[in-house]
């Protein structure tokens, strides 16, 4: 791709693992060059491209190779084989504060890191005020970094990285650092960089952060490339892989509106029908803000099930979770379902949501969540639209009408 700012081709990283420390010495001294180690593939044959201005999310279970991949692209690690090409300067938020000298003051560390990034003193001078202002650590910026609390350290390190105006910003779980206020400020700064054309590579376990900011997402598993697609499609597939039960089958298909639907589970219990009903028992696809509805779920079983939990999750147009619950949380467990039996369940609620398009995922499982044993999880089981026909104008994803009291003091 000629317009790619980052190209990764067949990237592989292998570590030699030894069962005992002495085996490393034996291997080094063995005249027959006998191997005493086994190869561990942290990454295996990874390839992808990122275009300028794109935001790419990288997800996967712990140990899947996410951080290793970012460290190689950042130049911290060397690959065993394969290659990558970067057409721009990179700022990395891998381990916050890497490269900070604890004996130098905060201000001195700003100049030190800016110089490493390739900026002149004049260019750092131009950025200094906004770096200090964003970090918001007061007079401590004039003190040695070794005196900082962990919170101050994080604030300064993050501020330096996001205010150097990089062409590529690499973020590894840094969105979850600091206090809540700083997390919100940091995420908004990253959004701003993206709007200005900065290319972003983000690793995060925050599903909503990935869904809200990324153009596409890569899923890694045990160092291998699984898939790359739009965020909701990959997130739904990843969610399906989290179930620990054996016999879990994952299937994806394209719906009539072109969306990718993910269905997974053992199929010991099956979702037969999902419908949104109004008070007249009519199926509806469009509802008014605040309208009362019933979400009807019809299930059947192909085997005897001792404890069936039924739940649903409403998601916005980006796939971000809006509200979810299940019969376990509501303390209404279905104790037993015999083979061949059907069960009808109605969740009754008011649609106190903002205008827009929403989808419903439905889950059949045991225990509190689907990760223990999932019979069926169906994303995009239902899609509906919320309109505002009789409420005052408001913004946002939720309908939370306030009462208003005011007067002169």
CSV table of C-alpha atoms in Angstrom, one decimal:
chain,number,residue,atom,x,y,z
A,1,UNK,CA,0.0,0.0,0.0
A,2,UNK,CA,1.6,3.2,-1.2
A,3,UNK,CA,-0.4,5.3,1.3
A,4,UNK,CA,0.6,3.2,4.3
A,5,UNK,CA,2.4,5.0,7.1
A,6,UNK,CA,3.2,1.7,8.8
A,7,UNK,CA,3.8,-1.6,7.0
A,8,UNK,CA,4.3,-4.9,8.9
A,9,UNK,CA,5.4,-8.0,7.0
A,10,UNK,CA,5.8,-11.5,8.4
A,11,UNK,CA,6.9,-10.3,11.8
A,12,UNK,CA,8.1,-13.1,14.1
A,13,UNK,CA,9.6,-13.0,17.6
A,14,UNK,CA,11.0,-16.2,19.1
A,15,UNK,CA,12.4,-16.6,22.6
A,16,UNK,CA,14.5,-19.5,23.7
A,17,UNK,CA,13.1,-21.0,26.9
A,18,UNK,CA,15.2,-23.2,29.2
A,19,UNK,CA,13.7,-25.6,31.8
A,20,UNK,CA,16.7,-25.0,34.1
A,21,UNK,CA,19.3,-22.2,34.3
A,22,UNK,CA,22.2,-24.7,33.8
A,23,UNK,CA,20.7,-25.7,30.4
A,24,UNK,CA,21.7,-22.4,28.9
A,25,UNK,CA,25.3,-23.0,29.9
A,26,UNK,CA,25.2,-26.6,28.6
A,27,UNK,CA,23.9,-25.4,25.2
A,28,UNK,CA,26.6,-22.8,25.0
A,29,UNK,CA,29.4,-25.3,25.7
A,30,UNK,CA,28.1,-28.4,24.0
A,31,UNK,CA,30.5,-29.3,21.1
A,32,UNK,CA,27.7,-31.0,19.2
A,33,UNK,CA,25.6,-27.9,19.3
A,34,UNK,CA,22.8,-29.8,21.0
A,35,UNK,CA,19.8,-27.7,21.9
A,36,UNK,CA,18.7,-27.6,25.5
A,37,UNK,CA,15.9,-25.1,24.9
A,38,UNK,CA,12.5,-24.9,23.2
A,39,UNK,CA,11.3,-22.1,21.0
A,40,UNK,CA,8.5,-19.9,22.2
A,41,UNK,CA,6.8,-17.8,19.5
A,42,UNK,CA,5.7,-14.5,21.1
A,43,UNK,CA,4.7,-13.5,17.5
A,44,UNK,CA,4.4,-15.6,14.4
A,45,UNK,CA,4.2,-14.3,10.9
A,46,UNK,CA,2.2,-11.1,11.6
A,47,UNK,CA,1.4,-8.8,8.6
A,48,UNK,CA,-0.8,-5.7,8.3
A,49,UNK,CA,-0.8,-2.1,7.0
A,50,UNK,CA,-2.0,1.1,8.7
A,51,UNK,CA,-2.8,4.2,6.6
A,52,UNK,CA,-2.0,7.8,7.7
A,53,UNK,CA,-4.7,9.1,10.1
A,54,UNK,CA,-6.1,5.7,10.9
A,55,UNK,CA,-6.7,4.3,14.4
A,56,UNK,CA,-5.9,0.6,14.8
A,57,UNK,CA,-6.8,-1.3,17.9
A,58,UNK,CA,-5.0,-4.5,18.9
A,59,UNK,CA,-6.7,-6.9,21.2
A,60,UNK,CA,-6.3,-10.4,22.6
A,61,UNK,CA,-5.9,-12.3,25.8
A,62,UNK,CA,-2.9,-11.8,28.1
A,63,UNK,CA,0.1,-13.4,26.4
A,64,UNK,CA,-1.2,-13.0,22.9
A,65,UNK,CA,1.7,-10.9,21.8
A,66,UNK,CA,0.1,-7.4,21.8
A,67,UNK,CA,2.8,-5.6,23.8
A,68,UNK,CA,5.6,-7.5,22.0
A,69,UNK,CA,4.3,-6.3,18.7
A,70,UNK,CA,4.2,-2.6,19.8
A,71,UNK,CA,7.7,-2.8,21.3
A,72,UNK,CA,9.1,-4.0,18.0
A,73,UNK,CA,7.3,-1.3,16.1
A,74,UNK,CA,8.6,1.2,18.6
A,75,UNK,CA,12.2,0.0,18.2
A,76,UNK,CA,12.4,-1.3,21.8
A,77,UNK,CA,12.7,-5.0,20.6
A,78,UNK,CA,14.2,-6.5,17.5
A,79,UNK,CA,12.2,-9.1,15.6
A,80,UNK,CA,13.6,-12.6,15.0
A,81,UNK,CA,12.5,-12.4,11.4
A,82,UNK,CA,10.2,-10.3,9.2
A,83,UNK,CA,10.3,-6.6,8.7
A,84,UNK,CA,8.4,-3.4,9.3
A,85,UNK,CA,8.6,0.1,7.8
A,86,UNK,CA,7.5,3.3,9.5
A,87,UNK,CA,7.0,6.4,7.4
A,88,UNK,CA,6.9,9.0,10.2
A,89,UNK,CA,8.1,9.7,13.7
A,90,UNK,CA,6.7,7.7,16.7
A,91,UNK,CA,5.9,8.5,20.2
A,92,UNK,CA,5.2,5.5,22.4
A,93,UNK,CA,3.3,5.1,25.6
A,94,UNK,CA,4.4,1.6,26.5
A,95,UNK,CA,5.9,1.7,30.0
A,96,UNK,CA,5.2,5.3,31.0
A,97,UNK,CA,8.3,7.2,32.0
A,98,UNK,CA,10.8,4.9,30.3
A,99,UNK,CA,13.7,7.1,29.6
A,100,UNK,CA,13.1,9.5,32.5
A,101,UNK,CA,16.1,10.3,34.6
A,102,UNK,CA,15.1,10.3,38.3
A,103,UNK,CA,17.8,12.7,39.2
A,104,UNK,CA,16.6,15.4,36.7
A,105,UNK,CA,13.7,17.7,37.4
A,106,UNK,CA,10.4,17.3,35.5
A,107,UNK,CA,11.3,20.2,33.2
A,108,UNK,CA,14.8,18.8,32.5
A,109,UNK,CA,13.2,15.5,31.6
A,110,UNK,CA,10.8,17.2,29.2
A,111,UNK,CA,13.8,18.7,27.3
A,112,UNK,CA,15.7,15.4,27.5
A,113,UNK,CA,12.8,13.4,26.0
A,114,UNK,CA,12.1,16.0,23.5
A,115,UNK,CA,15.7,15.9,22.3
A,116,UNK,CA,15.5,12.1,22.0
A,117,UNK,CA,12.3,12.6,19.9
A,118,UNK,CA,14.4,14.7,17.5
A,119,UNK,CA,13.1,18.2,18.5
A,120,UNK,CA,15.3,21.2,18.7
A,121,UNK,CA,15.4,23.3,21.9
A,122,UNK,CA,13.2,26.0,20.2
A,123,UNK,CA,10.6,23.4,19.3
A,124,UNK,CA,10.6,22.1,22.9
A,125,UNK,CA,10.4,25.6,24.2
A,126,UNK,CA,7.2,26.1,22.1
A,127,UNK,CA,5.6,23.0,23.7
A,128,UNK,CA,6.8,23.4,27.2
A,129,UNK,CA,3.9,25.4,28.6
A,130,UNK,CA,1.2,23.1,27.3
A,131,UNK,CA,3.1,20.0,28.5
A,132,UNK,CA,3.4,21.5,32.0
A,133,UNK,CA,-0.3,22.7,31.9
A,134,UNK,CA,-1.6,19.3,30.8
A,135,UNK,CA,0.5,17.4,33.4
A,136,UNK,CA,-0.9,19.6,36.1
A,137,UNK,CA,1.6,18.8,38.8
A,138,UNK,CA,2.3,22.3,40.0
A,139,UNK,CA,5.6,23.3,41.4
A,140,UNK,CA,6.8,19.7,41.4
A,141,UNK,CA,7.8,20.1,37.8
A,142,UNK,CA,10.9,21.9,39.2
A,143,UNK,CA,11.7,19.0,41.5
A,144,UNK,CA,13.7,15.8,40.7
A,145,UNK,CA,11.4,13.1,39.3
A,146,UNK,CA,12.6,10.7,42.1
A,147,UNK,CA,10.4,12.7,44.5
A,148,UNK,CA,7.2,12.3,42.5
A,149,UNK,CA,4.3,10.2,43.5
A,150,UNK,CA,3.3,7.5,41.0
A,151,UNK,CA,0.4,9.7,39.9
A,152,UNK,CA,2.6,12.7,39.2
A,153,UNK,CA,5.0,10.5,37.3
A,154,UNK,CA,2.2,9.2,35.1
A,155,UNK,CA,0.8,12.6,34.4
A,156,UNK,CA,4.1,14.1,33.2
A,157,UNK,CA,5.1,11.0,31.2
A,158,UNK,CA,1.7,11.0,29.4
A,159,UNK,CA,1.8,14.8,28.8
A,160,UNK,CA,5.3,14.6,27.2
A,161,UNK,CA,4.3,11.8,24.8
A,162,UNK,CA,1.0,13.3,23.6
A,163,UNK,CA,2.3,16.9,23.2
A,164,UNK,CA,5.3,16.1,21.1
A,165,UNK,CA,3.0,16.2,18.0
A,166,UNK,CA,4.0,12.7,16.8
A,167,UNK,CA,2.9,11.4,13.4
A,168,UNK,CA,2.3,8.0,15.0
A,169,UNK,CA,1.3,7.5,18.6
A,170,UNK,CA,1.5,4.0,20.2
A,171,UNK,CA,-0.5,3.5,23.3
A,172,UNK,CA,-0.3,0.3,25.4
A,173,UNK,CA,-2.9,0.3,28.2
A,174,UNK,CA,-2.0,3.9,29.1
A,175,UNK,CA,-5.6,4.9,28.8
A,176,UNK,CA,-6.3,3.3,32.2
A,177,UNK,CA,-3.6,5.1,34.2
A,178,UNK,CA,-4.0,8.0,36.6
A,179,UNK,CA,-7.2,9.1,38.4
A,180,UNK,CA,-10.6,9.3,36.7
A,181,UNK,CA,-10.3,13.0,35.8
A,182,UNK,CA,-6.9,12.4,34.2
A,183,UNK,CA,-8.2,9.4,32.3
A,184,UNK,CA,-11.0,11.5,30.8
A,185,UNK,CA,-8.5,14.3,29.9
A,186,UNK,CA,-6.0,11.8,28.4
A,187,UNK,CA,-8.6,10.1,26.3
A,188,UNK,CA,-9.9,13.4,25.0
A,189,UNK,CA,-6.3,14.4,24.1
A,190,UNK,CA,-5.9,11.2,22.1
A,191,UNK,CA,-9.2,11.9,20.3
A,192,UNK,CA,-7.9,15.4,19.5
A,193,UNK,CA,-4.6,14.0,18.1
A,194,UNK,CA,-6.7,11.6,15.9
A,195,UNK,CA,-8.8,14.4,14.6
A,196,UNK,CA,-5.6,16.3,13.7
A,197,UNK,CA,-4.4,13.3,11.6
A,198,UNK,CA,-2.2,11.5,14.0
A,199,UNK,CA,-2.1,7.7,13.3
A,200,UNK,CA,-2.9,5.7,16.5
A,201,UNK,CA,-2.1,2.2,17.5
A,202,UNK,CA,-3.9,1.3,20.7
A,203,UNK,CA,-3.8,-1.8,23.0
A,204,UNK,CA,-6.5,-1.6,25.6
A,205,UNK,CA,-8.8,-4.0,27.6
A,206,UNK,CA,-11.3,-1.1,27.6
A,207,UNK,CA,-13.9,-2.4,25.1
A,208,UNK,CA,-15.7,0.9,24.8
A,209,UNK,CA,-12.5,2.8,24.2
A,210,UNK,CA,-11.6,0.6,21.3
A,211,UNK,CA,-15.1,0.7,19.8
A,212,UNK,CA,-15.4,4.5,20.1
A,213,UNK,CA,-12.1,5.5,18.6
A,214,UNK,CA,-10.7,2.8,16.3
A,215,UNK,CA,-11.3,2.4,12.5
A,216,UNK,CA,-10.3,-1.2,12.6
A,217,UNK,CA,-9.2,-3.8,15.1
A,218,UNK,CA,-6.7,-6.7,14.9
A,219,UNK,CA,-7.2,-9.8,17.1
A,220,UNK,CA,-4.1,-11.8,18.2
A,221,UNK,CA,-4.1,-15.2,19.9
A,222,UNK,CA,-1.0,-16.9,21.2
A,223,UNK,CA,1.2,-14.7,19.0
A,224,UNK,CA,-0.8,-15.4,15.8
A,225,UNK,CA,-3.0,-13.2,13.6
A,226,UNK,CA,-6.6,-14.2,14.0
A,227,UNK,CA,-8.5,-11.5,12.1
A,228,UNK,CA,-8.8,-7.8,11.2
A,229,UNK,CA,-12.1,-6.1,10.6
A,230,UNK,CA,-14.3,-3.2,11.9
A,231,UNK,CA,-14.2,-2.9,15.7
A,232,UNK,CA,-17.7,-4.3,16.5
A,233,UNK,CA,-17.1,-7.4,14.4
A,234,UNK,CA,-13.8,-8.2,16.0
A,235,UNK,CA,-15.0,-7.4,19.5
A,236,UNK,CA,-18.0,-9.7,19.1
A,237,UNK,CA,-15.8,-12.5,17.9
A,238,UNK,CA,-13.3,-11.9,20.7
A,239,UNK,CA,-16.1,-11.9,23.3
A,240,UNK,CA,-17.2,-15.3,21.9
A,241,UNK,CA,-13.7,-16.7,22.5
A,242,UNK,CA,-13.7,-15.9,26.2
A,243,UNK,CA,-16.0,-18.8,27.0
A,244,UNK,CA,-14.0,-21.5,28.8
A,245,UNK,CA,-16.3,-24.4,27.9
A,246,UNK,CA,-15.3,-27.1,25.4
A,247,UNK,CA,-17.4,-27.5,22.3
A,248,UNK,CA,-17.9,-23.8,21.9
A,249,UNK,CA,-18.6,-23.1,18.2
A,250,UNK,CA,-18.2,-19.6,16.7
A,251,UNK,CA,-20.0,-18.6,13.6
A,252,UNK,CA,-20.1,-15.3,11.8
A,253,UNK,CA,-22.5,-14.4,9.0
A,254,UNK,CA,-23.5,-11.2,7.1
A,255,UNK,CA,-26.9,-9.9,7.8
A,256,UNK,CA,-29.3,-8.3,5.3
A,257,UNK,CA,-28.0,-4.8,6.2
A,258,UNK,CA,-24.4,-5.8,5.7
A,259,UNK,CA,-23.4,-6.1,9.4
A,260,UNK,CA,-21.4,-9.1,10.6
A,261,UNK,CA,-23.3,-11.2,13.2
A,262,UNK,CA,-21.5,-13.4,15.6
A,263,UNK,CA,-23.2,-16.5,17.1
A,264,UNK,CA,-21.4,-18.8,19.5
A,265,UNK,CA,-21.9,-21.4,22.1
A,266,UNK,CA,-22.4,-25.2,22.5
A,267,UNK,CA,-26.0,-25.1,21.2
A,268,UNK,CA,-27.3,-27.1,24.1
A,269,UNK,CA,-29.8,-24.3,24.5
A,270,UNK,CA,-31.0,-22.4,21.4
A,271,UNK,CA,-32.4,-18.9,20.9
A,272,UNK,CA,-35.6,-19.5,18.8
A,273,UNK,CA,-36.9,-15.9,18.6
A,274,UNK,CA,-36.2,-12.4,19.8
A,275,UNK,CA,-38.8,-9.6,19.5
A,276,UNK,CA,-39.4,-6.1,20.8
A,277,UNK,CA,-43.1,-5.8,21.6
A,278,UNK,CA,-45.2,-2.7,22.4
A,279,UNK,CA,-48.1,-2.7,25.0
A,280,UNK,CA,-50.4,-4.0,22.3
A,281,UNK,CA,-48.2,-7.1,21.8
A,282,UNK,CA,-47.1,-5.9,18.3
A,283,UNK,CA,-43.6,-6.3,17.1
A,284,UNK,CA,-41.9,-3.0,16.7
A,285,UNK,CA,-38.6,-1.8,15.1
A,286,UNK,CA,-39.0,1.9,15.9
A,287,UNK,CA,-39.9,3.1,19.4
A,288,UNK,CA,-40.4,6.5,21.0
A,289,UNK,CA,-38.1,7.9,23.8
A,290,UNK,CA,-39.4,6.5,27.1
A,291,UNK,CA,-41.9,4.1,25.5
A,292,UNK,CA,-42.7,0.9,27.4
A,293,UNK,CA,-41.8,-2.3,25.6
A,294,UNK,CA,-41.2,-6.0,26.3
A,295,UNK,CA,-38.1,-7.8,25.0
A,296,UNK,CA,-39.4,-11.3,24.3
A,297,UNK,CA,-36.9,-14.1,24.1
A,298,UNK,CA,-38.0,-17.7,23.2
A,299,UNK,CA,-35.5,-20.5,23.8
A,300,UNK,CA,-35.4,-24.2,23.6
A,301,UNK,CA,-33.0,-26.9,24.8
A,302,UNK,CA,-31.4,-29.9,23.1
A,303,UNK,CA,-30.4,-31.5,26.4
A,304,UNK,CA,-31.4,-31.3,30.1
A,305,UNK,CA,-30.1,-28.1,31.6
A,306,UNK,CA,-30.1,-27.7,35.4
A,307,UNK,CA,-29.5,-24.0,35.6
A,308,UNK,CA,-30.2,-21.8,32.5
A,309,UNK,CA,-29.4,-18.1,32.7
A,310,UNK,CA,-30.9,-15.8,30.1
A,311,UNK,CA,-29.7,-12.2,29.5
A,312,UNK,CA,-29.6,-9.4,27.1
A,313,UNK,CA,-27.3,-6.5,26.2
A,314,UNK,CA,-28.3,-3.3,24.5
A,315,UNK,CA,-25.6,-1.7,22.4
A,316,UNK,CA,-25.3,1.6,20.5
A,317,UNK,CA,-24.5,2.0,16.9
A,318,UNK,CA,-20.8,1.7,17.6
A,319,UNK,CA,-21.3,-1.5,19.5
A,320,UNK,CA,-20.7,0.1,22.9
A,321,UNK,CA,-22.6,-1.4,25.9
A,322,UNK,CA,-25.5,0.7,27.0
A,323,UNK,CA,-27.3,-1.6,29.4
A,324,UNK,CA,-27.3,-5.3,30.1
A,325,UNK,CA,-28.7,-7.7,32.7
A,326,UNK,CA,-29.8,-11.4,33.1
A,327,UNK,CA,-32.0,-13.6,35.1
A,328,UNK,CA,-29.1,-14.3,37.6
A,329,UNK,CA,-28.6,-10.6,38.3
A,330,UNK,CA,-32.4,-10.2,38.7
A,331,UNK,CA,-32.5,-13.3,41.0
A,332,UNK,CA,-35.0,-15.0,38.7
A,333,UNK,CA,-33.0,-18.1,37.8
A,334,UNK,CA,-34.6,-20.8,35.6
A,335,UNK,CA,-33.8,-23.8,37.7
A,336,UNK,CA,-34.3,-26.5,35.1
A,337,UNK,CA,-35.1,-26.9,31.4
A,338,UNK,CA,-35.8,-30.4,30.0
A,339,UNK,CA,-34.7,-31.6,26.6
A,340,UNK,CA,-37.0,-30.4,23.9
A,341,UNK,CA,-38.8,-27.9,26.1
A,342,UNK,CA,-39.3,-24.3,25.1
A,343,UNK,CA,-39.3,-21.3,27.4
A,344,UNK,CA,-40.7,-17.8,26.8
A,345,UNK,CA,-39.2,-14.9,28.8
A,346,UNK,CA,-40.3,-11.2,28.7
A,347,UNK,CA,-38.1,-8.4,30.0
A,348,UNK,CA,-40.3,-5.3,30.5
A,349,UNK,CA,-38.7,-1.8,30.5
A,350,UNK,CA,-39.0,1.8,29.3
A,351,UNK,CA,-36.8,2.7,26.5
A,352,UNK,CA,-35.1,5.7,28.2
A,353,UNK,CA,-32.6,6.1,25.5
A,354,UNK,CA,-31.6,8.9,23.2
A,355,UNK,CA,-32.4,9.0,19.5
A,356,UNK,CA,-30.4,6.6,17.3
A,357,UNK,CA,-29.9,3.0,16.3
A,358,UNK,CA,-29.4,0.2,18.8
A,359,UNK,CA,-28.9,-3.5,18.7
A,360,UNK,CA,-29.6,-6.3,21.2
A,361,UNK,CA,-27.3,-9.2,22.0
A,362,UNK,CA,-28.9,-12.2,23.7
A,363,UNK,CA,-27.1,-14.8,25.8
A,364,UNK,CA,-27.9,-18.2,27.2
A,365,UNK,CA,-25.4,-19.5,29.7
A,366,UNK,CA,-24.9,-20.9,33.2
A,367,UNK,CA,-23.6,-19.0,36.2
A,368,UNK,CA,-23.3,-15.2,36.3
A,369,UNK,CA,-21.6,-14.7,33.0
A,370,UNK,CA,-21.1,-16.5,29.7
A,371,UNK,CA,-17.4,-17.0,30.3
A,372,UNK,CA,-18.0,-20.2,32.4
A,373,UNK,CA,-20.3,-22.0,30.0
A,374,UNK,CA,-22.1,-20.4,27.0
A,375,UNK,CA,-24.9,-22.3,25.4
A,376,UNK,CA,-25.6,-19.5,22.8
A,377,UNK,CA,-24.5,-15.9,22.5
A,378,UNK,CA,-26.1,-14.1,19.6
A,379,UNK,CA,-25.0,-10.5,18.7
A,380,UNK,CA,-27.3,-8.4,16.6
A,381,UNK,CA,-30.2,-10.6,17.6
A,382,UNK,CA,-32.4,-7.5,17.2
A,383,UNK,CA,-31.9,-4.0,15.8
A,384,UNK,CA,-34.3,-1.2,16.6
A,385,UNK,CA,-34.5,2.6,16.2
A,386,UNK,CA,-35.3,5.2,18.9
A,387,UNK,CA,-37.1,8.4,17.8
A,388,UNK,CA,-38.2,11.5,19.7
A,389,UNK,CA,-41.8,12.4,19.0
A,390,UNK,CA,-43.0,14.1,22.1
A,391,UNK,CA,-40.1,14.9,24.5
A,392,UNK,CA,-38.1,18.2,24.7
A,393,UNK,CA,-34.9,18.2,22.8
A,394,UNK,CA,-31.9,16.6,24.5
A,395,UNK,CA,-28.5,15.2,23.7
A,396,UNK,CA,-26.8,11.9,24.6
A,397,UNK,CA,-27.5,8.2,24.7
A,398,UNK,CA,-29.8,8.3,27.8
A,399,UNK,CA,-33.1,10.0,28.6
A,400,UNK,CA,-32.7,11.4,32.1
A,401,UNK,CA,-35.3,14.3,32.3
A,402,UNK,CA,-34.5,16.6,35.2
A,403,UNK,CA,-36.8,18.8,37.3
A,404,UNK,CA,-35.6,22.4,37.4
A,405,UNK,CA,-35.7,24.8,40.3
A,406,UNK,CA,-34.3,28.3,40.0
A,407,UNK,CA,-34.6,31.8,41.4
A,408,UNK,CA,-32.7,34.9,42.4
A,409,UNK,CA,-30.2,34.5,45.3
